[in-house]
Amino acid sequence: MVLSDGDIVEHLKQGKIRITPEPDYDKALSSCSVDFRLSNTFMVFEHSRFSFIDPRSPVSIAESMRKIIVADNEPFMMHPGDFVLASTVETLELPDDLVGRLEGRSSLARLGIIVHSTAALFEPGWVGTATMELGNLGRIAVALYPGMRICSFHFEKLTSPAQVPYRLKPGNKYAGQTLPGPSKLTLEVE
Protein backbone atom coordinates (compact mmCIF):
# COMPACT_ATOMS: atom_id res chain seq x y z
CA MET A 1 0.00 0.00 0.00
CA VAL A 2 1.45 3.37 -1.10
CA LEU A 3 0.88 6.30 1.27
CA SER A 4 -1.23 9.18 -0.05
CA ASP A 5 -0.32 12.84 0.41
CA GLY A 6 -2.51 13.04 3.52
CA ASP A 7 -0.92 9.89 4.97
CA ILE A 8 2.57 11.24 4.28
CA VAL A 9 1.76 14.49 6.10
CA GLU A 10 0.24 12.56 9.01
CA HIS A 11 3.31 10.30 9.26
CA LEU A 12 5.53 13.40 9.25
CA LYS A 13 3.46 15.14 11.94
CA GLN A 14 3.57 12.02 14.14
CA GLY A 15 7.34 11.66 13.61
CA LYS A 16 7.00 8.24 11.99
CA ILE A 17 8.75 9.59 8.89
CA ARG A 18 11.37 12.25 9.55
CA ILE A 19 12.60 14.60 6.83
CA THR A 20 15.17 17.21 7.84
CA PRO A 21 14.87 20.02 6.95
CA GLU A 22 11.10 19.85 6.83
CA PRO A 23 9.78 20.06 3.27
CA ASP A 24 7.79 22.97 1.92
CA TYR A 25 4.51 21.10 1.37
CA ASP A 26 3.27 23.59 -1.23
CA LYS A 27 6.26 22.85 -3.49
CA ALA A 28 7.36 19.36 -2.52
CA LEU A 29 4.23 17.35 -1.76
CA SER A 30 2.50 15.48 -4.57
CA SER A 31 -0.53 13.18 -4.41
CA CYS A 32 1.60 10.22 -3.25
CA SER A 33 5.19 11.45 -2.92
CA VAL A 34 7.43 14.18 -1.58
CA ASP A 35 10.23 15.85 -3.55
CA PHE A 36 13.80 16.07 -2.28
CA ARG A 37 16.39 18.62 -3.38
CA LEU A 38 19.88 18.28 -4.83
CA SER A 39 22.79 19.05 -2.49
CA ASN A 40 25.90 20.89 -3.64
CA THR A 41 28.32 17.95 -3.30
CA PHE A 42 29.13 15.61 -6.18
CA MET A 43 31.49 12.65 -6.53
CA VAL A 44 32.91 12.29 -10.03
CA PHE A 45 34.98 9.50 -11.54
CA GLU A 46 38.48 10.45 -12.66
CA HIS A 47 38.27 8.44 -15.87
CA SER A 48 41.23 10.28 -17.37
CA ARG A 49 43.51 9.00 -14.57
CA PHE A 50 42.26 5.41 -14.23
CA SER A 51 41.56 2.83 -16.89
CA PHE A 52 39.47 0.59 -14.61
CA ILE A 53 38.02 0.19 -11.12
CA ASP A 54 38.70 -2.97 -9.12
CA PRO A 55 35.60 -3.63 -6.95
CA ARG A 56 37.74 -5.76 -4.62
CA SER A 57 40.14 -2.91 -3.89
CA PRO A 58 39.02 -0.08 -1.58
CA VAL A 59 41.99 1.99 -2.74
CA SER A 60 40.96 1.59 -6.38
CA ILE A 61 37.41 2.73 -5.67
CA ALA A 62 38.33 5.65 -3.40
CA GLU A 63 41.13 6.97 -5.63
CA SER A 64 39.01 6.79 -8.77
CA MET A 65 36.67 9.52 -7.50
CA ARG A 66 36.98 13.11 -6.39
CA LYS A 67 34.61 15.44 -4.60
CA ILE A 68 33.29 18.60 -6.21
CA ILE A 69 31.42 21.22 -4.19
CA VAL A 70 29.30 23.62 -6.23
CA ALA A 71 28.55 27.12 -4.94
CA ASP A 72 24.94 28.18 -4.48
CA ASN A 73 23.36 29.44 -7.72
CA GLU A 74 26.18 27.87 -9.76
CA PRO A 75 25.41 24.94 -12.08
CA PHE A 76 26.91 21.48 -12.08
CA MET A 77 27.15 20.50 -15.74
CA MET A 78 26.10 16.98 -16.64
CA HIS A 79 27.66 16.25 -20.02
CA PRO A 80 26.42 13.46 -22.29
CA GLY A 81 27.58 10.11 -20.94
CA ASP A 82 28.49 11.55 -17.52
CA PHE A 83 27.88 9.48 -14.42
CA VAL A 84 28.22 11.08 -10.97
CA LEU A 85 27.11 10.47 -7.42
CA ALA A 86 25.13 13.19 -5.67
CA SER A 87 23.04 13.40 -2.53
CA THR A 88 19.89 15.06 -1.35
CA VAL A 89 19.77 18.11 0.89
CA GLU A 90 17.21 16.34 3.06
CA THR A 91 17.93 13.56 5.51
CA LEU A 92 15.33 10.79 5.63
CA GLU A 93 14.55 8.57 8.61
CA LEU A 94 12.12 5.70 8.11
CA PRO A 95 10.26 3.64 10.71
CA ASP A 96 10.56 -0.13 10.82
CA ASP A 97 7.31 -0.69 8.91
CA LEU A 98 7.79 1.55 5.84
CA VAL A 99 9.88 1.28 2.68
CA GLY A 100 10.93 4.40 0.79
CA ARG A 101 11.29 4.39 -2.98
CA LEU A 102 13.31 7.06 -4.72
CA GLU A 103 12.13 8.03 -8.19
CA GLY A 104 13.52 10.46 -10.70
CA ARG A 105 11.45 13.41 -11.79
CA SER A 106 9.78 13.25 -15.19
CA SER A 107 10.76 16.83 -16.01
CA LEU A 108 14.46 15.90 -15.69
CA ALA A 109 14.03 12.55 -17.46
CA ARG A 110 12.68 14.45 -20.45
CA LEU A 111 16.05 16.21 -20.60
CA GLY A 112 17.92 12.89 -20.53
CA ILE A 113 18.84 12.94 -16.82
CA ILE A 114 18.45 9.68 -14.93
CA VAL A 115 18.44 10.03 -11.16
CA HIS A 116 19.09 6.48 -10.05
CA SER A 117 20.56 3.51 -11.84
CA THR A 118 19.36 0.73 -9.54
CA ALA A 119 19.47 1.95 -5.93
CA ALA A 120 15.86 3.09 -5.54
CA LEU A 121 14.86 1.07 -2.45
CA PHE A 122 15.38 2.53 1.03
CA GLU A 123 14.79 -0.19 3.58
CA PRO A 124 12.76 0.09 6.77
CA GLY A 125 14.90 1.75 9.44
CA TRP A 126 16.90 3.79 6.92
CA VAL A 127 18.49 7.00 8.20
CA GLY A 128 20.65 9.38 6.16
CA THR A 129 20.72 11.34 2.96
CA ALA A 130 19.97 9.60 -0.31
CA THR A 131 22.88 9.05 -2.66
CA MET A 132 21.75 9.18 -6.28
CA GLU A 133 23.51 7.78 -9.32
CA LEU A 134 23.01 10.59 -11.83
CA GLY A 135 23.52 10.04 -15.53
CA ASN A 136 23.00 12.02 -18.70
CA LEU A 137 21.58 9.81 -21.44
CA GLY A 138 21.01 12.75 -23.76
CA ARG A 139 23.23 14.27 -26.40
CA ILE A 140 23.48 17.74 -24.87
CA ALA A 141 24.80 18.96 -21.50
CA VAL A 142 22.27 19.76 -18.77
CA ALA A 143 22.86 22.23 -15.93
CA LEU A 144 21.83 20.97 -12.48
CA TYR A 145 21.60 23.44 -9.60
CA PRO A 146 22.02 22.83 -5.87
CA GLY A 147 18.64 23.16 -4.18
CA MET A 148 16.59 22.14 -7.22
CA ARG A 149 14.01 19.39 -6.79
CA ILE A 150 15.84 16.32 -8.09
CA CYS A 151 13.86 13.27 -6.99
CA SER A 152 10.77 12.17 -5.14
CA PHE A 153 10.12 9.58 -2.47
CA HIS A 154 7.00 7.55 -2.07
CA PHE A 155 6.42 5.27 0.87
CA GLU A 156 4.99 1.77 1.09
CA LYS A 157 3.64 0.05 4.17
CA LEU A 158 5.01 -3.39 5.09
CA THR A 159 2.70 -6.15 6.26
CA SER A 160 4.56 -6.07 9.59
CA PRO A 161 7.60 -4.19 10.97
CA ALA A 162 10.99 -5.46 9.81
CA GLN A 163 12.62 -7.72 12.37
CA VAL A 164 16.03 -6.24 11.55
CA PRO A 165 15.69 -2.66 10.27
CA TYR A 166 18.52 -1.32 8.12
CA ARG A 167 20.08 0.88 10.80
CA LEU A 168 20.48 -2.21 13.04
CA LYS A 169 21.53 -4.62 10.28
CA PRO A 170 25.02 -5.99 10.93
CA GLY A 171 27.30 -4.80 8.17
CA ASN A 172 25.03 -2.08 6.81
CA LYS A 173 27.27 0.12 4.73
CA TYR A 174 25.42 3.37 4.20
CA ALA A 175 23.24 4.11 7.26
CA GLY A 176 23.81 7.63 8.56
CA GLN A 177 25.51 8.91 5.41
CA THR A 178 25.43 12.66 4.94
CA LEU A 179 27.36 13.02 1.67
CA PRO A 180 27.61 11.00 -1.52
CA GLY A 181 30.38 8.48 -1.16
CA PRO A 182 32.03 5.80 -3.23
CA SER A 183 30.85 2.22 -3.33
CA LYS A 184 31.62 0.13 -0.25
CA LEU A 185 31.43 -3.11 -2.17
CA THR A 186 34.79 -4.18 -0.73
CA LEU A 187 33.18 -4.45 2.74
CA GLU A 188 31.02 -7.35 1.60
CA VAL A 189 32.27 -10.71 2.72
CA GLU A 190 31.55 -13.34 0.08
mmCIF file of C-alpha atoms in Angstrom:
data_model
loop_
_atom_site.group_PDB
_atom_site.id
_atom_site.type_symbol
_atom_site.label_atom_id
_atom_site.label_comp_id
_atom_site.label_asym_id
_atom_site.label_seq_id
_atom_site.Cartn_x
_atom_site.Cartn_y
_atom_site.Cartn_z
ATOM 1 C CA MET A 1 0.000 0.000 0.000
ATOM 2 C CA VAL A 2 1.455 3.368 -1.095
ATOM 3 C CA LEU A 3 0.879 6.297 1.266
ATOM 4 C CA SER A 4 -1.229 9.175 -0.053
ATOM 5 C CA ASP A 5 -0.318 12.842 0.408
ATOM 6 C CA GLY A 6 -2.508 13.036 3.516
ATOM 7 C CA ASP A 7 -0.921 9.894 4.969
ATOM 8 C CA ILE A 8 2.570 11.245 4.283
ATOM 9 C CA VAL A 9 1.763 14.492 6.097
ATOM 10 C CA GLU A 10 0.245 12.560 9.014
ATOM 11 C CA HIS A 11 3.311 10.300 9.255
ATOM 12 C CA LEU A 12 5.529 13.399 9.246
ATOM 13 C CA LYS A 13 3.458 15.137 11.938
ATOM 14 C CA GLN A 14 3.573 12.024 14.136
ATOM 15 C CA GLY A 15 7.341 11.659 13.614
ATOM 16 C CA LYS A 16 6.997 8.236 11.990
ATOM 17 C CA ILE A 17 8.745 9.594 8.893
ATOM 18 C CA ARG A 18 11.373 12.254 9.546
ATOM 19 C CA ILE A 19 12.604 14.595 6.830
ATOM 20 C CA THR A 20 15.170 17.207 7.838
ATOM 21 C CA PRO A 21 14.874 20.023 6.946
ATOM 22 C CA GLU A 22 11.098 19.846 6.832
ATOM 23 C CA PRO A 23 9.778 20.058 3.265
ATOM 24 C CA ASP A 24 7.786 22.970 1.916
ATOM 25 C CA TYR A 25 4.509 21.102 1.370
ATOM 26 C CA ASP A 26 3.271 23.593 -1.227
ATOM 27 C CA LYS A 27 6.258 22.851 -3.491
ATOM 28 C CA ALA A 28 7.365 19.356 -2.519
ATOM 29 C CA LEU A 29 4.229 17.351 -1.760
ATOM 30 C CA SER A 30 2.503 15.475 -4.571
ATOM 31 C CA SER A 31 -0.525 13.181 -4.410
ATOM 32 C CA CYS A 32 1.596 10.217 -3.253
ATOM 33 C CA SER A 33 5.186 11.447 -2.919
ATOM 34 C CA VAL A 34 7.426 14.178 -1.582
ATOM 35 C CA ASP A 35 10.229 15.845 -3.554
ATOM 36 C CA PHE A 36 13.796 16.068 -2.275
ATOM 37 C CA ARG A 37 16.391 18.624 -3.378
ATOM 38 C CA LEU A 38 19.878 18.279 -4.828
ATOM 39 C CA SER A 39 22.788 19.050 -2.493
ATOM 40 C CA ASN A 40 25.899 20.893 -3.638
ATOM 41 C CA THR A 41 28.321 17.954 -3.298
ATOM 42 C CA PHE A 42 29.126 15.608 -6.178
ATOM 43 C CA MET A 43 31.487 12.655 -6.535
ATOM 44 C CA VAL A 44 32.911 12.289 -10.027
ATOM 45 C CA PHE A 45 34.982 9.505 -11.538
ATOM 46 C CA GLU A 46 38.477 10.449 -12.656
ATOM 47 C CA HIS A 47 38.272 8.436 -15.871
ATOM 48 C CA SER A 48 41.232 10.284 -17.373
ATOM 49 C CA ARG A 49 43.508 8.995 -14.572
ATOM 50 C CA PHE A 50 42.256 5.412 -14.227
ATOM 51 C CA SER A 51 41.557 2.829 -16.893
ATOM 52 C CA PHE A 52 39.466 0.594 -14.608
ATOM 53 C CA ILE A 53 38.024 0.186 -11.116
ATOM 54 C CA ASP A 54 38.699 -2.969 -9.117
ATOM 55 C CA PRO A 55 35.598 -3.630 -6.947
ATOM 56 C CA ARG A 56 37.738 -5.756 -4.615
ATOM 57 C CA SER A 57 40.139 -2.909 -3.890
ATOM 58 C CA PRO A 58 39.020 -0.080 -1.578
ATOM 59 C CA VAL A 59 41.991 1.990 -2.743
ATOM 60 C CA SER A 60 40.959 1.588 -6.384
ATOM 61 C CA ILE A 61 37.408 2.727 -5.669
ATOM 62 C CA ALA A 62 38.328 5.648 -3.398
ATOM 63 C CA GLU A 63 41.132 6.971 -5.628
ATOM 64 C CA SER A 64 39.010 6.795 -8.768
ATOM 65 C CA MET A 65 36.673 9.524 -7.497
ATOM 66 C CA ARG A 66 36.985 13.115 -6.393
ATOM 67 C CA LYS A 67 34.607 15.439 -4.597
ATOM 68 C CA ILE A 68 33.285 18.602 -6.212
ATOM 69 C CA ILE A 69 31.421 21.223 -4.189
ATOM 70 C CA VAL A 70 29.303 23.620 -6.232
ATOM 71 C CA ALA A 71 28.553 27.122 -4.936
ATOM 72 C CA ASP A 72 24.940 28.177 -4.480
ATOM 73 C CA ASN A 73 23.363 29.442 -7.722
ATOM 74 C CA GLU A 74 26.177 27.875 -9.761
ATOM 75 C CA PRO A 75 25.413 24.937 -12.077
ATOM 76 C CA PHE A 76 26.914 21.483 -12.084
ATOM 77 C CA MET A 77 27.150 20.504 -15.742
ATOM 78 C CA MET A 78 26.097 16.979 -16.639
ATOM 79 C CA HIS A 79 27.659 16.251 -20.017
ATOM 80 C CA PRO A 80 26.425 13.464 -22.286
ATOM 81 C CA GLY A 81 27.581 10.111 -20.938
ATOM 82 C CA ASP A 82 28.491 11.546 -17.516
ATOM 83 C CA PHE A 83 27.884 9.477 -14.420
ATOM 84 C CA VAL A 84 28.222 11.076 -10.974
ATOM 85 C CA LEU A 85 27.106 10.472 -7.420
ATOM 86 C CA ALA A 86 25.132 13.190 -5.667
ATOM 87 C CA SER A 87 23.042 13.398 -2.535
ATOM 88 C CA THR A 88 19.894 15.063 -1.347
ATOM 89 C CA VAL A 89 19.772 18.109 0.893
ATOM 90 C CA GLU A 90 17.208 16.338 3.062
ATOM 91 C CA THR A 91 17.932 13.558 5.511
ATOM 92 C CA LEU A 92 15.334 10.793 5.635
ATOM 93 C CA GLU A 93 14.546 8.572 8.608
ATOM 94 C CA LEU A 94 12.120 5.704 8.112
ATOM 95 C CA PRO A 95 10.255 3.644 10.710
ATOM 96 C CA ASP A 96 10.565 -0.127 10.823
ATOM 97 C CA ASP A 97 7.311 -0.687 8.910
ATOM 98 C CA LEU A 98 7.792 1.555 5.844
ATOM 99 C CA VAL A 99 9.880 1.284 2.684
ATOM 100 C CA GLY A 100 10.934 4.404 0.795
ATOM 101 C CA ARG A 101 11.287 4.390 -2.978
ATOM 102 C CA LEU A 102 13.309 7.056 -4.724
ATOM 103 C CA GLU A 103 12.129 8.029 -8.185
ATOM 104 C CA GLY A 104 13.518 10.458 -10.696
ATOM 105 C CA ARG A 105 11.447 13.413 -11.790
ATOM 106 C CA SER A 106 9.779 13.249 -15.189
ATOM 107 C CA SER A 107 10.760 16.831 -16.008
ATOM 108 C CA LEU A 108 14.457 15.897 -15.693
ATOM 109 C CA ALA A 109 14.035 12.549 -17.456
ATOM 110 C CA ARG A 110 12.678 14.447 -20.450
ATOM 111 C CA LEU A 111 16.050 16.215 -20.601
ATOM 112 C CA GLY A 112 17.921 12.891 -20.529
ATOM 113 C CA ILE A 113 18.835 12.940 -16.816
ATOM 114 C CA ILE A 114 18.449 9.677 -14.928
ATOM 115 C CA VAL A 115 18.442 10.034 -11.159
ATOM 116 C CA HIS A 116 19.088 6.476 -10.052
ATOM 117 C CA SER A 117 20.557 3.507 -11.838
ATOM 118 C CA THR A 118 19.365 0.734 -9.536
ATOM 119 C CA ALA A 119 19.467 1.951 -5.930
ATOM 120 C CA ALA A 120 15.859 3.089 -5.538
ATOM 121 C CA LEU A 121 14.858 1.072 -2.451
ATOM 122 C CA PHE A 122 15.375 2.533 1.029
ATOM 123 C CA GLU A 123 14.794 -0.188 3.575
ATOM 124 C CA PRO A 124 12.761 0.092 6.772
ATOM 125 C CA GLY A 125 14.895 1.745 9.440
ATOM 126 C CA TRP A 126 16.898 3.792 6.916
ATOM 127 C CA VAL A 127 18.489 7.001 8.202
ATOM 128 C CA GLY A 128 20.650 9.375 6.165
ATOM 129 C CA THR A 129 20.720 11.344 2.963
ATOM 130 C CA ALA A 130 19.974 9.602 -0.308
ATOM 131 C CA THR A 131 22.879 9.055 -2.664
ATOM 132 C CA MET A 132 21.746 9.179 -6.275
ATOM 133 C CA GLU A 133 23.513 7.783 -9.323
ATOM 134 C CA LEU A 134 23.007 10.595 -11.830
ATOM 135 C CA GLY A 135 23.524 10.040 -15.527
ATOM 136 C CA ASN A 136 23.002 12.019 -18.696
ATOM 137 C CA LEU A 137 21.583 9.809 -21.437
ATOM 138 C CA GLY A 138 21.006 12.754 -23.762
ATOM 139 C CA ARG A 139 23.227 14.271 -26.395
ATOM 140 C CA ILE A 140 23.479 17.742 -24.871
ATOM 141 C CA ALA A 141 24.804 18.965 -21.498
ATOM 142 C CA VAL A 142 22.268 19.762 -18.772
ATOM 143 C CA ALA A 143 22.860 22.230 -15.926
ATOM 144 C CA LEU A 144 21.833 20.974 -12.477
ATOM 145 C CA TYR A 145 21.602 23.443 -9.595
ATOM 146 C CA PRO A 146 22.020 22.830 -5.868
ATOM 147 C CA GLY A 147 18.643 23.162 -4.184
ATOM 148 C CA MET A 148 16.592 22.140 -7.216
ATOM 149 C CA ARG A 149 14.011 19.388 -6.786
ATOM 150 C CA ILE A 150 15.840 16.319 -8.087
ATOM 151 C CA CYS A 151 13.855 13.265 -6.986
ATOM 152 C CA SER A 152 10.766 12.172 -5.139
ATOM 153 C CA PHE A 153 10.122 9.583 -2.470
ATOM 154 C CA HIS A 154 7.003 7.548 -2.074
ATOM 155 C CA PHE A 155 6.418 5.267 0.872
ATOM 156 C CA GLU A 156 4.993 1.768 1.089
ATOM 157 C CA LYS A 157 3.635 0.047 4.173
ATOM 158 C CA LEU A 158 5.015 -3.392 5.088
ATOM 159 C CA THR A 159 2.702 -6.153 6.264
ATOM 160 C CA SER A 160 4.565 -6.070 9.592
ATOM 161 C CA PRO A 161 7.600 -4.191 10.971
ATOM 162 C CA ALA A 162 10.988 -5.456 9.807
ATOM 163 C CA GLN A 163 12.624 -7.721 12.369
ATOM 164 C CA VAL A 164 16.033 -6.242 11.550
ATOM 165 C CA PRO A 165 15.692 -2.659 10.269
ATOM 166 C CA TYR A 166 18.516 -1.319 8.120
ATOM 167 C CA ARG A 167 20.079 0.883 10.802
ATOM 168 C CA LEU A 168 20.481 -2.210 13.043
ATOM 169 C CA LYS A 169 21.531 -4.620 10.283
ATOM 170 C CA PRO A 170 25.025 -5.989 10.927
ATOM 171 C CA GLY A 171 27.303 -4.798 8.167
ATOM 172 C CA ASN A 172 25.032 -2.079 6.813
ATOM 173 C CA LYS A 173 27.272 0.123 4.734
ATOM 174 C CA TYR A 174 25.418 3.374 4.203
ATOM 175 C CA ALA A 175 23.244 4.115 7.260
ATOM 176 C CA GLY A 176 23.811 7.627 8.560
ATOM 177 C CA GLN A 177 25.507 8.912 5.412
ATOM 178 C CA THR A 178 25.425 12.661 4.936
ATOM 179 C CA LEU A 179 27.364 13.018 1.673
ATOM 180 C CA PRO A 180 27.611 10.997 -1.518
ATOM 181 C CA GLY A 181 30.384 8.483 -1.163
ATOM 182 C CA PRO A 182 32.027 5.804 -3.231
ATOM 183 C CA SER A 183 30.846 2.220 -3.327
ATOM 184 C CA LYS A 184 31.618 0.133 -0.246
ATOM 185 C CA LEU A 185 31.430 -3.114 -2.173
ATOM 186 C CA THR A 186 34.785 -4.175 -0.727
ATOM 187 C CA LEU A 187 33.180 -4.448 2.737
ATOM 188 C CA GLU A 188 31.020 -7.345 1.603
ATOM 189 C CA VAL A 189 32.268 -10.709 2.715
ATOM 190 C CA GLU A 190 31.550 -13.336 0.081
#
